Tab-separated table of C-alpha atoms in Angstrom:
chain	number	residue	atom	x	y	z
A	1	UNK	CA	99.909	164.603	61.492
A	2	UNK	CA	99.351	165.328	65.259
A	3	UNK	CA	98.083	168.877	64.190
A	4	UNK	CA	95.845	167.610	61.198
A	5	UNK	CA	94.234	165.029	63.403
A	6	UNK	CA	93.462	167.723	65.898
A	7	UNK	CA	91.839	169.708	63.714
A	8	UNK	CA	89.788	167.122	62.869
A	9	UNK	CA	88.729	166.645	66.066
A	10	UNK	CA	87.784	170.511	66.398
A	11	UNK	CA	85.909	169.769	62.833
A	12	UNK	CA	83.491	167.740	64.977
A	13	UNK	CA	83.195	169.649	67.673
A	14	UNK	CA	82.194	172.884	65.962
A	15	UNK	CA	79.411	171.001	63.603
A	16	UNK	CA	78.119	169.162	66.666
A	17	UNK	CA	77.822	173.033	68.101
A	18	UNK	CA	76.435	174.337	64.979
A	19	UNK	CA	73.585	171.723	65.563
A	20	UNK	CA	73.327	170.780	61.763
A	21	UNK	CA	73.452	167.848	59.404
A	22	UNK	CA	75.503	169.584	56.983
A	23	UNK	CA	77.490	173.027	57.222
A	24	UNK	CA	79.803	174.922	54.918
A	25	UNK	CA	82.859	175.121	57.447
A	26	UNK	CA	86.514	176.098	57.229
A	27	UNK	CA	88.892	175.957	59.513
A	28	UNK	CA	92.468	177.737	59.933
A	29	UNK	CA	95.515	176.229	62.088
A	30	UNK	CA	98.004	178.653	63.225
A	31	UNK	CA	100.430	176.120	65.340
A	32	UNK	CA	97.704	175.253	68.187
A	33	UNK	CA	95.537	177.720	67.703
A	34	UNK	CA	92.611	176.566	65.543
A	35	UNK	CA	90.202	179.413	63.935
A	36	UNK	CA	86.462	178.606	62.025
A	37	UNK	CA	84.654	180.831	59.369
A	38	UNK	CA	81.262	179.623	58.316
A	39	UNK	CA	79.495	179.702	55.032
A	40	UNK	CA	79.937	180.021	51.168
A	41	UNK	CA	83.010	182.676	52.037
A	42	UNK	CA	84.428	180.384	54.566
A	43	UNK	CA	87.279	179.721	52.514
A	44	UNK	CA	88.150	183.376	51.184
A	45	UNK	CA	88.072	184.254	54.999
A	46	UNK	CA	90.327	181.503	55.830
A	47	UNK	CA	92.791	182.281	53.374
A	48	UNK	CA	92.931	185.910	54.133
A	49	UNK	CA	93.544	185.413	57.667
A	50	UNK	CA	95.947	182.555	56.715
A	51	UNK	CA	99.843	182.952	57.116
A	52	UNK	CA	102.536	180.976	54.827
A	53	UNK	CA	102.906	177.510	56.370
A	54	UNK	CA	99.312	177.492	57.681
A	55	UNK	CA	96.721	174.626	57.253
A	56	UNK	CA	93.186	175.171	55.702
A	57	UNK	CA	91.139	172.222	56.108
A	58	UNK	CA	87.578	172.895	54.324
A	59	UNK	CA	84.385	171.132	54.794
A	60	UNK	CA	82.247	169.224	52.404
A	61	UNK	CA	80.316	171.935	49.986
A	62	UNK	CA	80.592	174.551	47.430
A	63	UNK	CA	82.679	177.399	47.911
A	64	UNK	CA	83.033	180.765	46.737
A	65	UNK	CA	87.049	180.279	44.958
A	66	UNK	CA	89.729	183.203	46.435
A	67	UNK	CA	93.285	183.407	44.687
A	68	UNK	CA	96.009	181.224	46.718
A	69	UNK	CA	98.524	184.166	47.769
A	70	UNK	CA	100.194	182.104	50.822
A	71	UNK	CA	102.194	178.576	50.548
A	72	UNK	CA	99.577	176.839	53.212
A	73	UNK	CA	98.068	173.614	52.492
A	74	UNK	CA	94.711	172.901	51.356
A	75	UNK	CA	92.755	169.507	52.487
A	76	UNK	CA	89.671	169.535	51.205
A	77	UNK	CA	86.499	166.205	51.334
A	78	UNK	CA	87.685	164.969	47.904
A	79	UNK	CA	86.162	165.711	44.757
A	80	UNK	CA	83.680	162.811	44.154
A	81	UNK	CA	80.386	162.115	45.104
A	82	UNK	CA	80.921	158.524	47.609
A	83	UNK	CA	77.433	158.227	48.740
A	84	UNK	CA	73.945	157.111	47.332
A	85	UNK	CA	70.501	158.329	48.457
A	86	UNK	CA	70.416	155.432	51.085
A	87	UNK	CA	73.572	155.916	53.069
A	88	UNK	CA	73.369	159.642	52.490
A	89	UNK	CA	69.849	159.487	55.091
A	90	UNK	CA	72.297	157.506	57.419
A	91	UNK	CA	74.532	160.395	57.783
A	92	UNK	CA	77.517	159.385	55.266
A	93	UNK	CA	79.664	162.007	53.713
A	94	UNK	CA	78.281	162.260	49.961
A	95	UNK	CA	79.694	165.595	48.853
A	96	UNK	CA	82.812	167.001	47.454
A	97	UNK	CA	84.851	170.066	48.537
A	98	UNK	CA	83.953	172.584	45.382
A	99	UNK	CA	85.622	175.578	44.761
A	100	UNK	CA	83.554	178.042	42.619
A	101	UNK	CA	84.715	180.147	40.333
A	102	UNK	CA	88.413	181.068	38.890
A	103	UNK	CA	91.122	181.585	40.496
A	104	UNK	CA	94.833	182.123	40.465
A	105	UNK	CA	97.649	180.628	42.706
A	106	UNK	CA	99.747	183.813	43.018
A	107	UNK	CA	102.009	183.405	45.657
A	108	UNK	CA	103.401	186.377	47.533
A	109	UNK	CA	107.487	186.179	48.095
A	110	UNK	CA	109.356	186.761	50.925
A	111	UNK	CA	112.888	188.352	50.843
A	112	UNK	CA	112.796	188.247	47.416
A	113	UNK	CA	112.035	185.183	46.985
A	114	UNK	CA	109.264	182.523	46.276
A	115	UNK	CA	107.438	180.903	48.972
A	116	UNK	CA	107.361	177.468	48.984
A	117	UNK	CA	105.157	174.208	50.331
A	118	UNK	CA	102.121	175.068	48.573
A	119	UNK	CA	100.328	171.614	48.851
A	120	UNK	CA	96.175	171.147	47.631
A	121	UNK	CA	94.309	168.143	48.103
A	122	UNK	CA	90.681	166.858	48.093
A	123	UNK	CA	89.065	169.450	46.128
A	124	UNK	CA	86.753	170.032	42.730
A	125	UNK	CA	87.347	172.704	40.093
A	126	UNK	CA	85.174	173.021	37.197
A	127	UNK	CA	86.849	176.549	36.296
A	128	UNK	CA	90.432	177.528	35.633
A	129	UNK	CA	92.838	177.489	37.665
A	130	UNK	CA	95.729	179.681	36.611
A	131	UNK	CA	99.169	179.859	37.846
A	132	UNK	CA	100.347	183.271	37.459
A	133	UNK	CA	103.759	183.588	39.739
A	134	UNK	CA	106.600	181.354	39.792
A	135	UNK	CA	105.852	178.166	41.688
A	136	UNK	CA	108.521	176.503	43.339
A	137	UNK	CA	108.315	172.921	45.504
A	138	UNK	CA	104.160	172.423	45.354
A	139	UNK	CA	101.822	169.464	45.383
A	140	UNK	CA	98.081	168.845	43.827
A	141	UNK	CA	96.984	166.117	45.023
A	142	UNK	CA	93.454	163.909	44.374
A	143	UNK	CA	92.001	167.112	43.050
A	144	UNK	CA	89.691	167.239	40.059
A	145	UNK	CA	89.972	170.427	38.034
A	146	UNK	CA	88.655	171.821	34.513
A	147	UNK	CA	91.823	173.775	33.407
A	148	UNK	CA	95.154	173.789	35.192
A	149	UNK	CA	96.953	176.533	33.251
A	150	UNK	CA	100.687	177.180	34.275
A	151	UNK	CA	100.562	180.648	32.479
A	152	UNK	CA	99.941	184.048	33.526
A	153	UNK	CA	97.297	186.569	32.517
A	154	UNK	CA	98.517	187.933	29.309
A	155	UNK	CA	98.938	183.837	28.054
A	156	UNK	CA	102.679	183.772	28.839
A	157	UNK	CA	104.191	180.633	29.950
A	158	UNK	CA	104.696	180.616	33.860
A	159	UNK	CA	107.923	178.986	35.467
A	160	UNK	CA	108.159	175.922	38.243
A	161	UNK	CA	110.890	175.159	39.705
A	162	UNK	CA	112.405	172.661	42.916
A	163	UNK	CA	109.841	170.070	42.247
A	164	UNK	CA	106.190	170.844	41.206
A	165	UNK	CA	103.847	167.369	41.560
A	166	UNK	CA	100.584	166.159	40.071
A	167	UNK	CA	99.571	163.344	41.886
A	168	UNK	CA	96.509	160.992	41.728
A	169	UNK	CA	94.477	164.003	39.621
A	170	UNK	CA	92.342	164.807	36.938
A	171	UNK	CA	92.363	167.227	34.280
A	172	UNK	CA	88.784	167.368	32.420
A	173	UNK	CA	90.009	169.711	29.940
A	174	UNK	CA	93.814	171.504	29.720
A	175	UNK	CA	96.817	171.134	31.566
A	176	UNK	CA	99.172	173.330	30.276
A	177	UNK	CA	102.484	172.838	31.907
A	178	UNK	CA	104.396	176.300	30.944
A	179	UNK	CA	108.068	176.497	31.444
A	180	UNK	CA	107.959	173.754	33.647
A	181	UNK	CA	112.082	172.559	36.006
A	182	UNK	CA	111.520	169.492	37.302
A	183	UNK	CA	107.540	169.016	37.070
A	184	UNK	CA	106.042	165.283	37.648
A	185	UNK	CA	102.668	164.075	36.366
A	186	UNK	CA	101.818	160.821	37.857
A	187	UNK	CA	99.047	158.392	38.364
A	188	UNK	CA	96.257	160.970	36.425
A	189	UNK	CA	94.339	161.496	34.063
A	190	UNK	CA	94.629	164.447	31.749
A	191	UNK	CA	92.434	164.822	28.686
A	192	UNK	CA	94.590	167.503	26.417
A	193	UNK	CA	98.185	168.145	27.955
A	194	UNK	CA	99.173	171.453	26.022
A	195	UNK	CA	103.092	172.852	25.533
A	196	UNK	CA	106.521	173.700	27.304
A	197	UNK	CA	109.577	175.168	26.280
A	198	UNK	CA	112.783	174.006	24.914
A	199	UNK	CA	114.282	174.171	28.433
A	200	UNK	CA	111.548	172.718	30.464
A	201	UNK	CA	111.782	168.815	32.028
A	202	UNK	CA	108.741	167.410	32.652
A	203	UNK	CA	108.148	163.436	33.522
A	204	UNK	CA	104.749	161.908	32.622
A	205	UNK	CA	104.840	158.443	34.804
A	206	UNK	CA	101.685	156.259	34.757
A	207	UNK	CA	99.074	158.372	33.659
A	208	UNK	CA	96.244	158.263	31.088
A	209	UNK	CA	96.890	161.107	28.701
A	210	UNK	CA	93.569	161.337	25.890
A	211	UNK	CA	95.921	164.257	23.245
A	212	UNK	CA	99.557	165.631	24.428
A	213	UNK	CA	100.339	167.685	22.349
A	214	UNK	CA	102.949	167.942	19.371
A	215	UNK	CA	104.715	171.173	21.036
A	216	UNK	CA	105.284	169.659	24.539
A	217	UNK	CA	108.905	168.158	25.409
A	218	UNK	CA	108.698	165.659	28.204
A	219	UNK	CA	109.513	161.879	29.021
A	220	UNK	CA	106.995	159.491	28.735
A	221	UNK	CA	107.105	156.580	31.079
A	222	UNK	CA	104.462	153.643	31.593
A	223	UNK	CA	101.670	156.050	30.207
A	224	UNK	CA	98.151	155.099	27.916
A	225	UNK	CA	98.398	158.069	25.103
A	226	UNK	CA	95.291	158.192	22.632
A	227	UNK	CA	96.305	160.348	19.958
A	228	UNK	CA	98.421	163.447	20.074
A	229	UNK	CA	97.058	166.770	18.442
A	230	UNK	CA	98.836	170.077	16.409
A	231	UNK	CA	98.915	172.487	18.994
A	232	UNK	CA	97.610	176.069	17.295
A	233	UNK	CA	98.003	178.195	20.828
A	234	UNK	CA	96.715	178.465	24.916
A	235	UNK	CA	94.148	175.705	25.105
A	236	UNK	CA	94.009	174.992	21.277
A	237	UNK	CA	95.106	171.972	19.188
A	238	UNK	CA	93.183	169.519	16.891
A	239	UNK	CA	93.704	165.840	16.441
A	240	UNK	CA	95.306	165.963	13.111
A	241	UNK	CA	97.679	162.577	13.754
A	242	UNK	CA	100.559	164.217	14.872
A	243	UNK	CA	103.532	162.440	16.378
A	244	UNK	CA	105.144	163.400	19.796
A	245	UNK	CA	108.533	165.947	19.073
A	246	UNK	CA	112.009	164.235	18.140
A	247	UNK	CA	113.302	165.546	21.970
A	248	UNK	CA	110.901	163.270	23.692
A	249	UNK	CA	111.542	160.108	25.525
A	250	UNK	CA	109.177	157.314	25.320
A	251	UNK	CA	109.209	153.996	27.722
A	252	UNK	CA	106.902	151.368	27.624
A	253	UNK	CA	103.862	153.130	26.936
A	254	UNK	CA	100.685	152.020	25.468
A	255	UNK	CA	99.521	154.113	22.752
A	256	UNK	CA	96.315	154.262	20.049
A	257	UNK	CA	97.673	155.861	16.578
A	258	UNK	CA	100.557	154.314	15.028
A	259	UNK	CA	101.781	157.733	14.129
A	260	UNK	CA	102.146	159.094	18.289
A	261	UNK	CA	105.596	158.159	18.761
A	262	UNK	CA	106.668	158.285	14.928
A	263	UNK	CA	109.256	161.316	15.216
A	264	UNK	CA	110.533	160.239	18.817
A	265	UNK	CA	114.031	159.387	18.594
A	266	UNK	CA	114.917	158.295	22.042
A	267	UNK	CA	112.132	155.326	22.545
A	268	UNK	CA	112.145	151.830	23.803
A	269	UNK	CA	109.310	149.105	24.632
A	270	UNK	CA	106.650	150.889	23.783
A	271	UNK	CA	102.936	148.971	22.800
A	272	UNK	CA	100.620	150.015	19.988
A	273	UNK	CA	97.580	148.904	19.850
A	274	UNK	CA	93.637	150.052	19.061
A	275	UNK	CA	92.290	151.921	22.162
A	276	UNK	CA	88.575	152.979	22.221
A	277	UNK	CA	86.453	153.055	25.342
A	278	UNK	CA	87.322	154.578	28.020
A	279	UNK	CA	90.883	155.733	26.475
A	280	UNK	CA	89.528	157.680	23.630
A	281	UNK	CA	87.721	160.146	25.647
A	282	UNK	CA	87.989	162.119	29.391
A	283	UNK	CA	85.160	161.277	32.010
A	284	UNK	CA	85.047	162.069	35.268
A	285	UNK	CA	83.389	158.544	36.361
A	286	UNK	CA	85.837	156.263	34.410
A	287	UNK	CA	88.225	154.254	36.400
A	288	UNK	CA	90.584	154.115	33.324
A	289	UNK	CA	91.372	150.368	34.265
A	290	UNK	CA	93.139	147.551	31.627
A	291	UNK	CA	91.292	144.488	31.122
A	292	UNK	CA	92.416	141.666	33.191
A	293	UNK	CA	93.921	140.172	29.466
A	294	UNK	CA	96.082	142.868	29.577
A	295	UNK	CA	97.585	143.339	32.742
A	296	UNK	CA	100.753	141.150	32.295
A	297	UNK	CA	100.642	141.914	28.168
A	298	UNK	CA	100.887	145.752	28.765
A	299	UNK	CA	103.547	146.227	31.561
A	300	UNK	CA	105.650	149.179	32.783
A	301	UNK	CA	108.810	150.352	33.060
A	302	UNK	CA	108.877	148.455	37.098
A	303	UNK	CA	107.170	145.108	35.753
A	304	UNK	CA	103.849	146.571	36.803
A	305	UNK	CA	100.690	147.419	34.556
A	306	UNK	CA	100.831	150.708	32.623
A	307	UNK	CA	98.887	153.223	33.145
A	308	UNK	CA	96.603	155.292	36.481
A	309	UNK	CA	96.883	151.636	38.345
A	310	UNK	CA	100.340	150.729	38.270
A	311	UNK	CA	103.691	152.225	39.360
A	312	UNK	CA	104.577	152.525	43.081
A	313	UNK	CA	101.410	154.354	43.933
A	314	UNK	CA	98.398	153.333	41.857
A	315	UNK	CA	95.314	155.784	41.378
A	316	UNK	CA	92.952	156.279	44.217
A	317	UNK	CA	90.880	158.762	45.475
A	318	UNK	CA	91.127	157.893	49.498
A	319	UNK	CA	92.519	161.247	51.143
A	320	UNK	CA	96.040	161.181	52.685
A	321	UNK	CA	94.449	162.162	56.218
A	322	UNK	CA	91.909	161.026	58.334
A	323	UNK	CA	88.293	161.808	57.389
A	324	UNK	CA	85.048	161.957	58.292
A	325	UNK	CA	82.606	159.948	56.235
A	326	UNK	CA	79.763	159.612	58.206
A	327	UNK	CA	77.850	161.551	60.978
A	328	UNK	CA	74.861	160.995	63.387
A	329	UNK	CA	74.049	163.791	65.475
A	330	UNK	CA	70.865	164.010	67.753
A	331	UNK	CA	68.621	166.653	67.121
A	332	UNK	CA	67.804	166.870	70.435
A	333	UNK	CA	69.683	166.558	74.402
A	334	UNK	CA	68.390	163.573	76.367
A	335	UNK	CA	68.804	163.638	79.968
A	336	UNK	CA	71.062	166.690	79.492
A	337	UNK	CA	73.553	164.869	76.554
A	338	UNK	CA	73.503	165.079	72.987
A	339	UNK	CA	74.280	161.618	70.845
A	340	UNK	CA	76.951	162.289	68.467
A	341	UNK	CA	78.096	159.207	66.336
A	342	UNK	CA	81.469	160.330	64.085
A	343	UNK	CA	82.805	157.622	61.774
A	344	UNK	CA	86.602	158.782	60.597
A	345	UNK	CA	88.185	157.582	57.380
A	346	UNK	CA	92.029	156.159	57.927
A	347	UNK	CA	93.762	158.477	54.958
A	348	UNK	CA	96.276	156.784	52.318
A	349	UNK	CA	99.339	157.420	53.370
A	350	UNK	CA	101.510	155.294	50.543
A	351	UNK	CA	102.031	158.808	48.283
């Protein structure tokens, strides 16, 4: 934390230099040395001058999306917009980190091996993100993307292994999970969840899941399912009132269609009940949260509420480190100073 919080110092120091309101920066820490790159390639420079274990922290902005070779992590400003026109004039922090444009996480190995520690935070995808080397021991965390695809170029499935987490996200579109060891969704909210293998484990805990899929094996634990779909390939399936497959696990879950946990064998406590608005559909603004009648009717597998809000870390969107949400800087020196006013964010640190 020492090193994050000093590169957030250096954050502030270069955009005070930089004498703007608002900059595209990205910044590299090697150990204690501390590198910038400016602009829409700021984070394609950072990355290529990156080394495995590094830290990339990027700015606020849009920028131009590089594939993820190293296992560094990735903080960017979040992926929501937390200021209106108002506060925005008094120097508040309004604007996501975006990344644009596809990518792949393609990690290099070393010795023959997989790197591992690839962790990404804070950051806004509305293209695909494809995982197209093994993946072993990585975090996405408070990210918003479009497609998270765990599957190569050619539409193979693409293997995880040691632990692979997705925590406090969203998934607008696809998450396809691949041949997934040991993968855990949590706390998120995925609209179509696509299919594994026969040999994959995968736990869904407290998340808000709009159409799994009838071809994906996992355990379902404390989750709000809307319908499940036929799955007819990569990114394809139709709602055609399908049931979960026999191999499944199901605990206390809340779910629309009495049909979605029909063919599950291994099932206990689950709730049906008629879901429409916001559980029948993805959107980015919904909060996804139970009415207050049914916070004690609908409970999880822990006593707490099902769904992104309960479980031992519910849904948020504060970043784990400290950031900057508001700046003031003088446009001018008076009597040889410049007024800088930095407010800094205390980060969640309960995941």
């Amino acid at each position: 934390m020492k090193k994050v919080l000093f590169s957030l110092v250096m954050v502030c120091v270069a955009i005070g230099s930089a004498k703007a309101q608002d900059v595209l920066l990205a910044t590299l820490q090697k150990g204690e040395t501390t590198q910038y790159f400016y602009g829409s390639d700021a984070f394609k420079e950072a990355m290529e001058a990156a080394e495995n274990g590094n830290t990339i922290t990027l700015g606020a902005g849009t920028y131009n999306a590089i594939d993820i070779t190293k296992a560094v992590s990735i903080y960017g400003n979040g992926y929501e917009m937390r200021a209106d026109t108002t506060s925005q004039k008094e120097g508040n922090m309004a604007f996501p980190t975006r990344i644009a444009g596809d990518f792949a996480i393609a990690l290099e190995t070393v010795n023959d091996a997989p790197t591992k520690g690839l962790y990404i935070e804070g950051i806004y995808s509305a293209d695909r993100v494809r995982i197209t080397k093994h993946l072993s021991t990585a975090s996405f965390v408070k990210c918003r993307f479009q497609n998270l695809t765990f599957w190569d170029a050619e539409n193979k499935n693409m293997t995880t292994s040691d632990g692979v987490s997705i925590i406090h996200c969203r998934v607008a579109n696809w998450l396809e999970p691949g041949d997934s060891q040991n993968m855990v969704v949590s706390n998120s909210i995925i609209h179509a969840l696509g299919s594994n293998t026969t040999t994959s484990s995968i736990l869904l805990q407290n998340n808000v899941i709009i159409m799994p899929t009838a071809n994906l094996i996992g355990t379902f634990r404390n989750n709000i399912i809307y319908n499940v779909g036929n799955y007819n390939g990569f990114e394809n399936s139709t709602y055609n009132y399908a049931s979960l497959k026999p191999e499944c696990n199901a605990y206390n879950n809340l779910y629309s269609y009495p049909y979605v946990l029909d063919g599950v064998i291994v099932q206990s406590s689950n709730y049906r009940k008629d879901l429409n608005a916001p559980f029948a559909s993805y959107s980015d603004e919904s909060k996804y949260s139970l009415p207050d009648e049914w916070l004690t009717q609908y409970v999880g597998t822990d006593g707490t509420q099902v769904g992104i809000h309960g479980g031992s870390s519910p849904f948020n969107t504060i970043l784990t480190i400290p950031t900057i949400v508001s700046k003031n800087i003088a446009p001018k020196t008076e009597n040889g100073k410049l007024k800088v006013s930095i407010t800094v964010k205390v980060g969640d640190n309960t995941l």
